[in-house]
Amino acid sequence: MEDLHEGEVYDVAIVGAGLSALSLLHSGVAALGRTVVLEYQEQVGGLLRYLLPADGFGAEWELLEHFQLPAGVRLLLQTTAVGLLPGSDAESSHTLVVRRRQGTAQLRARQVVIACGGVERPREHDAIPGTRPAGVMTPVLALQLLARGYLPGRRALVYGDSRYALATARRLVEAGLEVITAAPPSSNGRAVRLCGTIQEICGFPRLSAVRLLSDDQQSVEVEVDTLIYAAGLLAGTHWLKGSGIELTATGAIAVDAHYRTNIPGIYAIGTVVRPEIDHESSLLMGKEVAARLPGGVS
């Protein structure tokens, strides 16, 4: 594993190597000076890496498939940011507390771009009643299982009407599962088989059924052994507690029109700013902040 070089001060530190960060790097951030990228996973690409290629995500797949790390940019994989200590004034550097296999260390940078993304919203967050059986998961776990040659179940209910949810459903069908799609009554118009609010999760130790409640108060029980809960995304901001970074009411990072946070020299882009499960704004944010950073590429 590459040495961290704790004594160095970078011009730019990018936290996360998902789509928004890759778009930023692809747009010329190397011209900003000495840049380091921190990524907690073993490879770049973020959550969507496990889904791509997929219909509706052509630009995202093109970026990921052809991405090359710019010369001079350091990429530190399996490196997790666990804390941020802002500089005392606009001229001083910021300190990132990071965790690696060797232990905890510190890294300093004059500018920080937070692009750490989010996590898929689990059923526990939405307080869905019922048992806690095996077979209930978010899309990324199902996709990771498929990538390793395992089937997450035999008959699955995919709950969500996003492009990401429907592409996950298609991937499961291709793998041999019987799939039923469902979404809340307030769906955005994409075709799903059922519309309703999840009323209860049934079965133990394995999921046996999901009860849905429609707008007309009709209860429908769907017999499945797997529930893929693709209802939304939560911004990954838990590690910023105590940093002074301002958050919105939903827990995302608050930024201005130039992606600046309330602390000078610290920016934020991607789903940590807009927790969209389809990552609709991530590529554009990366391109725009590349031009707006001091010394950026126009």
PDB file of C-alpha atoms in Angstrom:
ATOM      1  CA  MET A   1       0.000   0.000   0.000  1.00  0.00           C
ATOM      2  CA  GLU A   2       1.319   3.416  -1.017  1.00  0.00           C
ATOM      3  CA  ASP A   3       2.778   5.540   1.744  1.00  0.00           C
ATOM      4  CA  LEU A   4       0.654   8.487   2.874  1.00  0.00           C
ATOM      5  CA  HIS A   5       3.517  11.044   3.223  1.00  0.00           C
ATOM      6  CA  GLU A   6       1.949  12.806   6.185  1.00  0.00           C
ATOM      7  CA  GLY A   7       4.308  15.778   6.120  1.00  0.00           C
ATOM      8  CA  GLU A   8       3.240  16.928   2.663  1.00  0.00           C
ATOM      9  CA  VAL A   9       0.730  19.702   2.012  1.00  0.00           C
ATOM     10  CA  TYR A  10      -1.335  19.118  -1.129  1.00  0.00           C
ATOM     11  CA  ASP A  11      -2.911  21.823  -3.222  1.00  0.00           C
ATOM     12  CA  VAL A  12      -6.134  19.809  -3.571  1.00  0.00           C
ATOM     13  CA  ALA A  13      -7.474  16.777  -1.696  1.00  0.00           C
ATOM     14  CA  ILE A  14     -10.535  15.038  -3.135  1.00  0.00           C
ATOM     15  CA  VAL A  15     -12.508  12.836  -0.746  1.00  0.00           C
ATOM     16  CA  GLY A  16     -14.128  10.075  -2.773  1.00  0.00           C
ATOM     17  CA  ALA A  17     -13.577   8.634  -6.252  1.00  0.00           C
ATOM     18  CA  GLY A  18     -17.147   8.227  -7.480  1.00  0.00           C
ATOM     19  CA  LEU A  19     -18.653   9.746 -10.609  1.00  0.00           C
ATOM     20  CA  SER A  20     -18.468  13.406  -9.561  1.00  0.00           C
ATOM     21  CA  ALA A  21     -14.804  13.083  -8.571  1.00  0.00           C
ATOM     22  CA  LEU A  22     -13.915  11.218 -11.778  1.00  0.00           C
ATOM     23  CA  SER A  23     -15.685  13.918 -13.801  1.00  0.00           C
ATOM     24  CA  LEU A  24     -13.665  16.557 -11.935  1.00  0.00           C
ATOM     25  CA  LEU A  25     -10.404  14.731 -12.589  1.00  0.00           C
ATOM     26  CA  HIS A  26     -11.298  14.131 -16.236  1.00  0.00           C
ATOM     27  CA  SER A  27     -11.985  17.864 -16.633  1.00  0.00           C
ATOM     28  CA  GLY A  28      -8.447  18.893 -15.760  1.00  0.00           C
ATOM     29  CA  VAL A  29      -8.007  19.221 -12.015  1.00  0.00           C
ATOM     30  CA  ALA A  30      -4.384  18.142 -12.399  1.00  0.00           C
ATOM     31  CA  ALA A  31      -3.663  21.690 -13.568  1.00  0.00           C
ATOM     32  CA  LEU A  32      -4.518  22.910 -10.077  1.00  0.00           C
ATOM     33  CA  GLY A  33      -1.306  21.546  -8.601  1.00  0.00           C
ATOM     34  CA  ARG A  34      -0.462  18.614  -6.365  1.00  0.00           C
ATOM     35  CA  THR A  35      -3.659  16.599  -5.986  1.00  0.00           C
ATOM     36  CA  VAL A  36      -4.515  13.543  -3.906  1.00  0.00           C
ATOM     37  CA  VAL A  37      -7.687  11.432  -4.111  1.00  0.00           C
ATOM     38  CA  LEU A  38      -8.921   9.358  -1.172  1.00  0.00           C
ATOM     39  CA  GLU A  39     -11.221   6.389  -1.808  1.00  0.00           C
ATOM     40  CA  TYR A  40     -12.397   3.882   0.804  1.00  0.00           C
ATOM     41  CA  GLN A  41     -13.093   1.109  -1.721  1.00  0.00           C
ATOM     42  CA  GLU A  42     -10.584  -0.988  -3.632  1.00  0.00           C
ATOM     43  CA  GLN A  43     -11.307   0.715  -6.953  1.00  0.00           C
ATOM     44  CA  VAL A  44     -12.868   3.884  -8.311  1.00  0.00           C
ATOM     45  CA  GLY A  45     -16.416   4.358  -9.577  1.00  0.00           C
ATOM     46  CA  GLY A  46     -18.622   4.620  -6.505  1.00  0.00           C
ATOM     47  CA  LEU A  47     -21.969   2.854  -6.100  1.00  0.00           C
ATOM     48  CA  LEU A  48     -22.845   2.834  -9.796  1.00  0.00           C
ATOM     49  CA  ARG A  49     -19.718   0.845 -10.647  1.00  0.00           C
ATOM     50  CA  TYR A  50     -21.551  -2.361  -9.690  1.00  0.00           C
ATOM     51  CA  LEU A  51     -24.448  -1.607 -12.070  1.00  0.00           C
ATOM     52  CA  LEU A  52     -22.671  -0.361 -15.172  1.00  0.00           C
ATOM     53  CA  PRO A  53     -22.969  -0.801 -18.078  1.00  0.00           C
ATOM     54  CA  ALA A  54     -26.737  -0.298 -18.019  1.00  0.00           C
ATOM     55  CA  ASP A  55     -29.442   1.334 -20.114  1.00  0.00           C
ATOM     56  CA  GLY A  56     -29.898   4.983 -19.241  1.00  0.00           C
ATOM     57  CA  PHE A  57     -26.370   5.429 -17.902  1.00  0.00           C
ATOM     58  CA  GLY A  58     -24.383   5.824 -21.129  1.00  0.00           C
ATOM     59  CA  ALA A  59     -22.398   8.907 -20.133  1.00  0.00           C
ATOM     60  CA  GLU A  60     -21.557   7.437 -16.728  1.00  0.00           C
ATOM     61  CA  TRP A  61     -20.333   4.185 -18.280  1.00  0.00           C
ATOM     62  CA  GLU A  62     -18.266   6.005 -20.900  1.00  0.00           C
ATOM     63  CA  LEU A  63     -16.511   8.014 -18.200  1.00  0.00           C
ATOM     64  CA  LEU A  64     -15.810   4.967 -16.052  1.00  0.00           C
ATOM     65  CA  GLU A  65     -14.753   2.710 -18.930  1.00  0.00           C
ATOM     66  CA  HIS A  66     -12.259   5.179 -20.381  1.00  0.00           C
ATOM     67  CA  PHE A  67     -11.114   6.950 -17.230  1.00  0.00           C
ATOM     68  CA  GLN A  68      -7.381   7.320 -16.721  1.00  0.00           C
ATOM     69  CA  LEU A  69      -5.870   8.927 -13.656  1.00  0.00           C
ATOM     70  CA  PRO A  70      -4.191  12.195 -14.710  1.00  0.00           C
ATOM     71  CA  ALA A  71      -0.427  12.240 -14.424  1.00  0.00           C
ATOM     72  CA  GLY A  72       0.757  13.564 -11.100  1.00  0.00           C
ATOM     73  CA  VAL A  73      -2.470  12.828  -9.211  1.00  0.00           C
ATOM     74  CA  ARG A  74      -2.081  10.424  -6.272  1.00  0.00           C
ATOM     75  CA  LEU A  75      -4.862   7.907  -5.724  1.00  0.00           C
ATOM     76  CA  LEU A  76      -5.011   6.349  -2.264  1.00  0.00           C
ATOM     77  CA  LEU A  77      -7.417   3.410  -2.269  1.00  0.00           C
ATOM     78  CA  GLN A  78      -8.756   1.748   0.897  1.00  0.00           C
ATOM     79  CA  THR A  79      -8.313   5.107   2.579  1.00  0.00           C
ATOM     80  CA  THR A  80     -11.320   6.412   4.495  1.00  0.00           C
ATOM     81  CA  ALA A  81     -11.759  10.010   5.617  1.00  0.00           C
ATOM     82  CA  VAL A  82     -13.058   9.923   9.199  1.00  0.00           C
ATOM     83  CA  GLY A  83     -12.662  13.560  10.213  1.00  0.00           C
ATOM     84  CA  LEU A  84     -12.051  17.069   8.932  1.00  0.00           C
ATOM     85  CA  LEU A  85     -10.264  19.846  10.811  1.00  0.00           C
ATOM     86  CA  PRO A  86     -10.660  23.115   8.863  1.00  0.00           C
ATOM     87  CA  GLY A  87      -7.822  25.611   8.788  1.00  0.00           C
ATOM     88  CA  SER A  88      -7.954  28.570  11.138  1.00  0.00           C
ATOM     89  CA  ASP A  89      -8.177  31.101   8.297  1.00  0.00           C
ATOM     90  CA  ALA A  90      -8.421  31.335   4.518  1.00  0.00           C
ATOM     91  CA  GLU A  91      -4.641  31.068   4.095  1.00  0.00           C
ATOM     92  CA  SER A  92      -4.015  27.938   6.172  1.00  0.00           C
ATOM     93  CA  SER A  93      -4.376  24.322   5.084  1.00  0.00           C
ATOM     94  CA  HIS A  94      -7.127  21.928   6.116  1.00  0.00           C
ATOM     95  CA  THR A  95      -6.455  18.628   7.841  1.00  0.00           C
ATOM     96  CA  LEU A  96      -8.164  15.362   6.904  1.00  0.00           C
ATOM     97  CA  VAL A  97      -8.071  12.523   9.405  1.00  0.00           C
ATOM     98  CA  VAL A  98      -7.924   9.259   7.467  1.00  0.00           C
ATOM     99  CA  ARG A  99      -7.986   5.592   8.349  1.00  0.00           C
ATOM    100  CA  ARG A 100      -5.991   2.956   6.503  1.00  0.00           C
ATOM    101  CA  ARG A 101      -4.988  -0.614   7.237  1.00  0.00           C
ATOM    102  CA  GLN A 102      -1.870   0.681   8.962  1.00  0.00           C
ATOM    103  CA  GLY A 103      -3.948   2.862  11.268  1.00  0.00           C
ATOM    104  CA  THR A 104      -5.101   6.469  11.512  1.00  0.00           C
ATOM    105  CA  ALA A 105      -3.118   9.325   9.997  1.00  0.00           C
ATOM    106  CA  GLN A 106      -3.490  12.960   8.942  1.00  0.00           C
ATOM    107  CA  LEU A 107      -3.261  14.606   5.549  1.00  0.00           C
ATOM    108  CA  ARG A 108      -3.198  18.342   4.815  1.00  0.00           C
ATOM    109  CA  ALA A 109      -4.427  20.277   1.773  1.00  0.00           C
ATOM    110  CA  ARG A 110      -5.012  23.920   0.909  1.00  0.00           C
ATOM    111  CA  GLN A 111      -8.289  23.044  -0.815  1.00  0.00           C
ATOM    112  CA  VAL A 112     -10.613  20.129  -0.157  1.00  0.00           C
ATOM    113  CA  VAL A 113     -13.313  18.800  -2.458  1.00  0.00           C
ATOM    114  CA  ILE A 114     -15.779  16.555  -0.631  1.00  0.00           C
ATOM    115  CA  ALA A 115     -17.150  14.046  -3.134  1.00  0.00           C
ATOM    116  CA  CYS A 116     -17.766  11.110  -0.815  1.00  0.00           C
ATOM    117  CA  GLY A 117     -21.255  10.374  -2.152  1.00  0.00           C
ATOM    118  CA  GLY A 118     -23.936   8.657  -0.135  1.00  0.00           C
ATOM    119  CA  VAL A 119     -25.356   5.367   1.012  1.00  0.00           C
ATOM    120  CA  GLU A 120     -28.528   3.700  -0.177  1.00  0.00           C
ATOM    121  CA  ARG A 121     -31.394   4.309   2.203  1.00  0.00           C
ATOM    122  CA  PRO A 122     -32.211   1.073   4.104  1.00  0.00           C
ATOM    123  CA  ARG A 123     -35.690   0.004   5.196  1.00  0.00           C
ATOM    124  CA  GLU A 124     -34.683   0.677   8.825  1.00  0.00           C
ATOM    125  CA  HIS A 125     -34.280   4.375   8.052  1.00  0.00           C
ATOM    126  CA  ASP A 126     -37.883   4.530   6.831  1.00  0.00           C
ATOM    127  CA  ALA A 127     -39.164   2.569   9.858  1.00  0.00           C
ATOM    128  CA  ILE A 128     -40.992  -0.037   7.773  1.00  0.00           C
ATOM    129  CA  PRO A 129     -42.902  -2.402  10.086  1.00  0.00           C
ATOM    130  CA  GLY A 130     -42.377  -6.141  10.175  1.00  0.00           C
ATOM    131  CA  THR A 131     -39.801  -8.772  10.900  1.00  0.00           C
ATOM    132  CA  ARG A 132     -36.062  -8.498  10.216  1.00  0.00           C
ATOM    133  CA  PRO A 133     -35.511 -11.497   7.936  1.00  0.00           C
ATOM    134  CA  ALA A 134     -32.704 -12.425   5.590  1.00  0.00           C
ATOM    135  CA  GLY A 135     -33.346 -11.415   2.006  1.00  0.00           C
ATOM    136  CA  VAL A 136     -33.923  -7.668   2.525  1.00  0.00           C
ATOM    137  CA  MET A 137     -31.171  -5.563   0.960  1.00  0.00           C
ATOM    138  CA  THR A 138     -30.334  -2.450  -1.021  1.00  0.00           C
ATOM    139  CA  PRO A 139     -29.406  -2.681  -4.734  1.00  0.00           C
ATOM    140  CA  VAL A 140     -25.662  -2.425  -4.244  1.00  0.00           C
ATOM    141  CA  LEU A 141     -25.582  -5.587  -2.112  1.00  0.00           C
ATOM    142  CA  ALA A 142     -27.618  -7.500  -4.697  1.00  0.00           C
ATOM    143  CA  LEU A 143     -25.324  -6.289  -7.477  1.00  0.00           C
ATOM    144  CA  GLN A 144     -22.205  -7.159  -5.483  1.00  0.00           C
ATOM    145  CA  LEU A 145     -23.558 -10.682  -4.949  1.00  0.00           C
ATOM    146  CA  LEU A 146     -24.204 -11.061  -8.679  1.00  0.00           C
ATOM    147  CA  ALA A 147     -20.683  -9.822  -9.443  1.00  0.00           C
ATOM    148  CA  ARG A 148     -19.305 -12.589  -7.222  1.00  0.00           C
ATOM    149  CA  GLY A 149     -21.426 -15.261  -8.872  1.00  0.00           C
ATOM    150  CA  TYR A 150     -24.157 -15.529  -6.208  1.00  0.00           C
ATOM    151  CA  LEU A 151     -27.906 -15.118  -6.657  1.00  0.00           C
ATOM    152  CA  PRO A 152     -29.535 -13.029  -3.913  1.00  0.00           C
ATOM    153  CA  GLY A 153     -32.712 -15.119  -4.136  1.00  0.00           C
ATOM    154  CA  ARG A 154     -35.211 -16.721  -6.515  1.00  0.00           C
ATOM    155  CA  ARG A 155     -38.164 -14.330  -6.562  1.00  0.00           C
ATOM    156  CA  ALA A 156     -37.495 -10.658  -5.863  1.00  0.00           C
ATOM    157  CA  LEU A 157     -39.510  -7.495  -5.368  1.00  0.00           C
ATOM    158  CA  VAL A 158     -37.564  -4.428  -6.505  1.00  0.00           C
ATOM    159  CA  TYR A 159     -39.071  -1.384  -4.773  1.00  0.00           C
ATOM    160  CA  GLY A 160     -38.348   1.935  -6.440  1.00  0.00           C
ATOM    161  CA  ASP A 161     -39.003   3.648  -9.762  1.00  0.00           C
ATOM    162  CA  SER A 162     -35.628   5.277 -10.412  1.00  0.00           C
ATOM    163  CA  ARG A 163     -33.517   4.385 -13.442  1.00  0.00           C
ATOM    164  CA  TYR A 164     -31.150   2.733 -10.988  1.00  0.00           C
ATOM    165  CA  ALA A 165     -33.905   0.557  -9.500  1.00  0.00           C
ATOM    166  CA  LEU A 166     -35.265  -0.526 -12.879  1.00  0.00           C
ATOM    167  CA  ALA A 167     -31.787  -1.241 -14.258  1.00  0.00           C
ATOM    168  CA  THR A 168     -31.123  -3.367 -11.161  1.00  0.00           C
ATOM    169  CA  ALA A 169     -34.368  -5.241 -11.833  1.00  0.00           C
ATOM    170  CA  ARG A 170     -33.254  -5.964 -15.408  1.00  0.00           C
ATOM    171  CA  ARG A 171     -29.893  -7.201 -14.184  1.00  0.00           C
ATOM    172  CA  LEU A 172     -31.617  -9.608 -11.777  1.00  0.00           C
ATOM    173  CA  VAL A 173     -33.859 -10.922 -14.556  1.00  0.00           C
ATOM    174  CA  GLU A 174     -30.804 -11.518 -16.744  1.00  0.00           C
ATOM    175  CA  ALA A 175     -29.280 -13.499 -13.858  1.00  0.00           C
ATOM    176  CA  GLY A 176     -32.327 -15.785 -13.728  1.00  0.00           C
ATOM    177  CA  LEU A 177     -34.501 -14.338 -10.966  1.00  0.00           C
ATOM    178  CA  GLU A 178     -38.230 -13.806 -11.220  1.00  0.00           C
ATOM    179  CA  VAL A 179     -38.670 -10.093 -10.574  1.00  0.00           C
ATOM    180  CA  ILE A 180     -41.662  -7.954  -9.619  1.00  0.00           C
ATOM    181  CA  THR A 181     -41.250  -4.165  -9.698  1.00  0.00           C
ATOM    182  CA  ALA A 182     -43.126  -1.831  -7.369  1.00  0.00           C
ATOM    183  CA  ALA A 183     -42.967   1.821  -6.352  1.00  0.00           C
ATOM    184  CA  PRO A 184     -44.784   4.319  -4.136  1.00  0.00           C
ATOM    185  CA  PRO A 185     -48.096   5.661  -5.492  1.00  0.00           C
ATOM    186  CA  SER A 186     -46.329   8.986  -6.092  1.00  0.00           C
ATOM    187  CA  SER A 187     -44.042   7.376  -8.688  1.00  0.00           C
ATOM    188  CA  ASN A 188     -42.531   9.491 -11.436  1.00  0.00           C
ATOM    189  CA  GLY A 189     -44.282   7.665 -14.273  1.00  0.00           C
ATOM    190  CA  ARG A 190     -41.763   4.949 -15.025  1.00  0.00           C
ATOM    191  CA  ALA A 191     -43.391   1.590 -15.640  1.00  0.00           C
ATOM    192  CA  VAL A 192     -43.590  -0.667 -12.603  1.00  0.00           C
ATOM    193  CA  ARG A 193     -45.899  -3.621 -12.060  1.00  0.00           C
ATOM    194  CA  LEU A 194     -47.354  -2.468  -8.735  1.00  0.00           C
ATOM    195  CA  CYS A 195     -47.835   0.865  -6.982  1.00  0.00           C
ATOM    196  CA  GLY A 196     -48.189   1.065  -3.233  1.00  0.00           C
ATOM    197  CA  THR A 197     -46.587   1.871   0.094  1.00  0.00           C
ATOM    198  CA  ILE A 198     -44.808  -0.963   1.860  1.00  0.00           C
ATOM    199  CA  GLN A 199     -47.074  -1.799   4.780  1.00  0.00           C
ATOM    200  CA  GLU A 200     -45.215  -4.749   6.287  1.00  0.00           C
ATOM    201  CA  ILE A 201     -42.304  -7.109   5.740  1.00  0.00           C
ATOM    202  CA  CYS A 202     -43.176 -10.724   6.578  1.00  0.00           C
ATOM    203  CA  GLY A 203     -41.311 -13.944   7.281  1.00  0.00           C
ATOM    204  CA  PHE A 204     -38.486 -15.246   9.428  1.00  0.00           C
ATOM    205  CA  PRO A 205     -35.685 -16.269   9.233  1.00  0.00           C
ATOM    206  CA  ARG A 206     -36.106 -15.683   5.468  1.00  0.00           C
ATOM    207  CA  LEU A 207     -38.383 -13.129   3.846  1.00  0.00           C
ATOM    208  CA  SER A 208     -41.633 -14.722   2.648  1.00  0.00           C
ATOM    209  CA  ALA A 209     -43.820 -11.786   1.588  1.00  0.00           C
ATOM    210  CA  VAL A 210     -44.161  -8.016   1.360  1.00  0.00           C
ATOM    211  CA  ARG A 211     -47.504  -6.299   1.963  1.00  0.00           C
ATOM    212  CA  LEU A 212     -48.249  -3.180  -0.073  1.00  0.00           C
ATOM    213  CA  LEU A 213     -50.990  -0.650   0.586  1.00  0.00           C
ATOM    214  CA  SER A 214     -52.353   1.158  -2.481  1.00  0.00           C
ATOM    215  CA  ASP A 215     -53.812   4.652  -2.643  1.00  0.00           C
ATOM    216  CA  ASP A 216     -57.317   3.209  -2.442  1.00  0.00           C
ATOM    217  CA  GLN A 217     -56.330   1.408   0.789  1.00  0.00           C
ATOM    218  CA  GLN A 218     -56.279  -2.035  -0.806  1.00  0.00           C
ATOM    219  CA  SER A 219     -53.708  -4.375   0.741  1.00  0.00           C
ATOM    220  CA  VAL A 220     -51.744  -6.632  -1.623  1.00  0.00           C
ATOM    221  CA  GLU A 221     -49.460  -9.399  -0.383  1.00  0.00           C
ATOM    222  CA  VAL A 222     -46.594 -10.249  -2.720  1.00  0.00           C
ATOM    223  CA  GLU A 223     -44.880 -13.578  -2.055  1.00  0.00           C
ATOM    224  CA  VAL A 224     -41.131 -13.134  -2.537  1.00  0.00           C
ATOM    225  CA  ASP A 225     -37.931 -14.313  -0.892  1.00  0.00           C
ATOM    226  CA  THR A 226     -35.969 -11.128  -1.660  1.00  0.00           C
ATOM    227  CA  LEU A 227     -36.720  -7.426  -1.316  1.00  0.00           C
ATOM    228  CA  ILE A 228     -34.436  -4.966  -3.094  1.00  0.00           C
ATOM    229  CA  TYR A 229     -35.205  -1.668  -1.381  1.00  0.00           C
ATOM    230  CA  ALA A 230     -34.203   1.098  -3.797  1.00  0.00           C
ATOM    231  CA  ALA A 231     -36.145   3.999  -2.305  1.00  0.00           C
ATOM    232  CA  GLY A 232     -33.432   6.637  -2.148  1.00  0.00           C
ATOM    233  CA  LEU A 233     -30.014   7.805  -1.038  1.00  0.00           C
ATOM    234  CA  LEU A 234     -28.617   9.383   2.128  1.00  0.00           C
ATOM    235  CA  ALA A 235     -25.705  11.832   1.924  1.00  0.00           C
ATOM    236  CA  GLY A 236     -22.526  10.418   3.490  1.00  0.00           C
ATOM    237  CA  THR A 237     -21.852  13.230   5.936  1.00  0.00           C
ATOM    238  CA  HIS A 238     -21.621  11.382   9.270  1.00  0.00           C
ATOM    239  CA  TRP A 239     -17.824  11.766   9.337  1.00  0.00           C
ATOM    240  CA  LEU A 240     -18.141  15.579   9.217  1.00  0.00           C
ATOM    241  CA  LYS A 241     -19.607  15.862  12.719  1.00  0.00           C
ATOM    242  CA  GLY A 242     -17.796  18.603  14.598  1.00  0.00           C
ATOM    243  CA  SER A 243     -16.107  19.972  11.467  1.00  0.00           C
ATOM    244  CA  GLY A 244     -18.256  23.078  11.219  1.00  0.00           C
ATOM    245  CA  ILE A 245     -19.421  22.193   7.692  1.00  0.00           C
ATOM    246  CA  GLU A 246     -23.004  23.400   7.298  1.00  0.00           C
ATOM    247  CA  LEU A 247     -25.585  20.748   6.388  1.00  0.00           C
ATOM    248  CA  THR A 248     -29.104  21.026   5.005  1.00  0.00           C
ATOM    249  CA  ALA A 249     -32.198  19.797   6.843  1.00  0.00           C
ATOM    250  CA  THR A 250     -31.868  16.456   5.022  1.00  0.00           C
ATOM    251  CA  GLY A 251     -28.216  15.984   6.047  1.00  0.00           C
ATOM    252  CA  ALA A 252     -26.618  16.913   2.722  1.00  0.00           C
ATOM    253  CA  ILE A 253     -23.786  19.457   2.512  1.00  0.00           C
ATOM    254  CA  ALA A 254     -24.999  23.027   1.900  1.00  0.00           C
ATOM    255  CA  VAL A 255     -23.146  24.763  -0.961  1.00  0.00           C
ATOM    256  CA  ASP A 256     -23.486  27.971  -2.962  1.00  0.00           C
ATOM    257  CA  ALA A 257     -23.724  28.263  -6.749  1.00  0.00           C
ATOM    258  CA  HIS A 258     -19.958  27.659  -7.004  1.00  0.00           C
ATOM    259  CA  TYR A 259     -20.074  24.489  -4.835  1.00  0.00           C
ATOM    260  CA  ARG A 260     -18.370  26.298  -1.971  1.00  0.00           C
ATOM    261  CA  THR A 261     -19.269  25.267   1.546  1.00  0.00           C
ATOM    262  CA  ASN A 262     -19.479  27.730   4.417  1.00  0.00           C
ATOM    263  CA  ILE A 263     -15.751  27.183   5.081  1.00  0.00           C
ATOM    264  CA  PRO A 264     -13.316  28.893   2.664  1.00  0.00           C
ATOM    265  CA  GLY A 265     -11.306  26.442   0.579  1.00  0.00           C
ATOM    266  CA  ILE A 266     -13.702  23.530   1.074  1.00  0.00           C
ATOM    267  CA  TYR A 267     -16.033  22.498  -1.751  1.00  0.00           C
ATOM    268  CA  ALA A 268     -18.584  19.714  -2.139  1.00  0.00           C
ATOM    269  CA  ILE A 269     -20.035  17.971  -5.203  1.00  0.00           C
ATOM    270  CA  GLY A 270     -22.065  14.935  -6.182  1.00  0.00           C
ATOM    271  CA  THR A 271     -24.605  12.999  -4.170  1.00  0.00           C
ATOM    272  CA  VAL A 272     -23.208  14.315  -0.895  1.00  0.00           C
ATOM    273  CA  VAL A 273     -24.776  17.600  -2.056  1.00  0.00           C
ATOM    274  CA  ARG A 274     -27.780  16.180  -3.949  1.00  0.00           C
ATOM    275  CA  PRO A 275     -28.556  12.653  -2.735  1.00  0.00           C
ATOM    276  CA  GLU A 276     -30.071  11.427  -6.014  1.00  0.00           C
ATOM    277  CA  ILE A 277     -30.026   7.660  -6.411  1.00  0.00           C
ATOM    278  CA  ASP A 278     -29.704   8.118 -10.187  1.00  0.00           C
ATOM    279  CA  HIS A 279     -26.695  10.457  -9.757  1.00  0.00           C
ATOM    280  CA  GLU A 280     -28.329  12.833 -12.235  1.00  0.00           C
ATOM    281  CA  SER A 281     -26.172  15.868 -11.381  1.00  0.00           C
ATOM    282  CA  SER A 282     -22.861  14.208 -10.518  1.00  0.00           C
ATOM    283  CA  LEU A 283     -21.073  14.488 -13.868  1.00  0.00           C
ATOM    284  CA  LEU A 284     -22.087  18.115 -14.351  1.00  0.00           C
ATOM    285  CA  MET A 285     -20.978  19.080 -10.832  1.00  0.00           C
ATOM    286  CA  GLY A 286     -17.545  17.595 -11.415  1.00  0.00           C
ATOM    287  CA  LYS A 287     -17.085  19.545 -14.651  1.00  0.00           C
ATOM    288  CA  GLU A 288     -18.290  22.792 -13.149  1.00  0.00           C
ATOM    289  CA  VAL A 289     -16.167  22.710 -10.006  1.00  0.00           C
ATOM    290  CA  ALA A 290     -13.072  21.949 -12.118  1.00  0.00           C
ATOM    291  CA  ALA A 291     -13.517  25.376 -13.695  1.00  0.00           C
ATOM    292  CA  ARG A 292     -14.515  27.158 -10.483  1.00  0.00           C
ATOM    293  CA  LEU A 293     -11.696  26.048  -8.233  1.00  0.00           C
ATOM    294  CA  PRO A 294      -8.988  28.722  -7.998  1.00  0.00           C
ATOM    295  CA  GLY A 295      -6.652  28.085 -10.939  1.00  0.00           C
ATOM    296  CA  GLY A 296      -9.170  25.713 -12.512  1.00  0.00           C
ATOM    297  CA  VAL A 297      -9.511  24.792 -16.147  1.00  0.00           C
ATOM    298  CA  SER A 298     -12.077  26.791 -18.110  1.00  0.00           C
TER     299      SER A 298
END
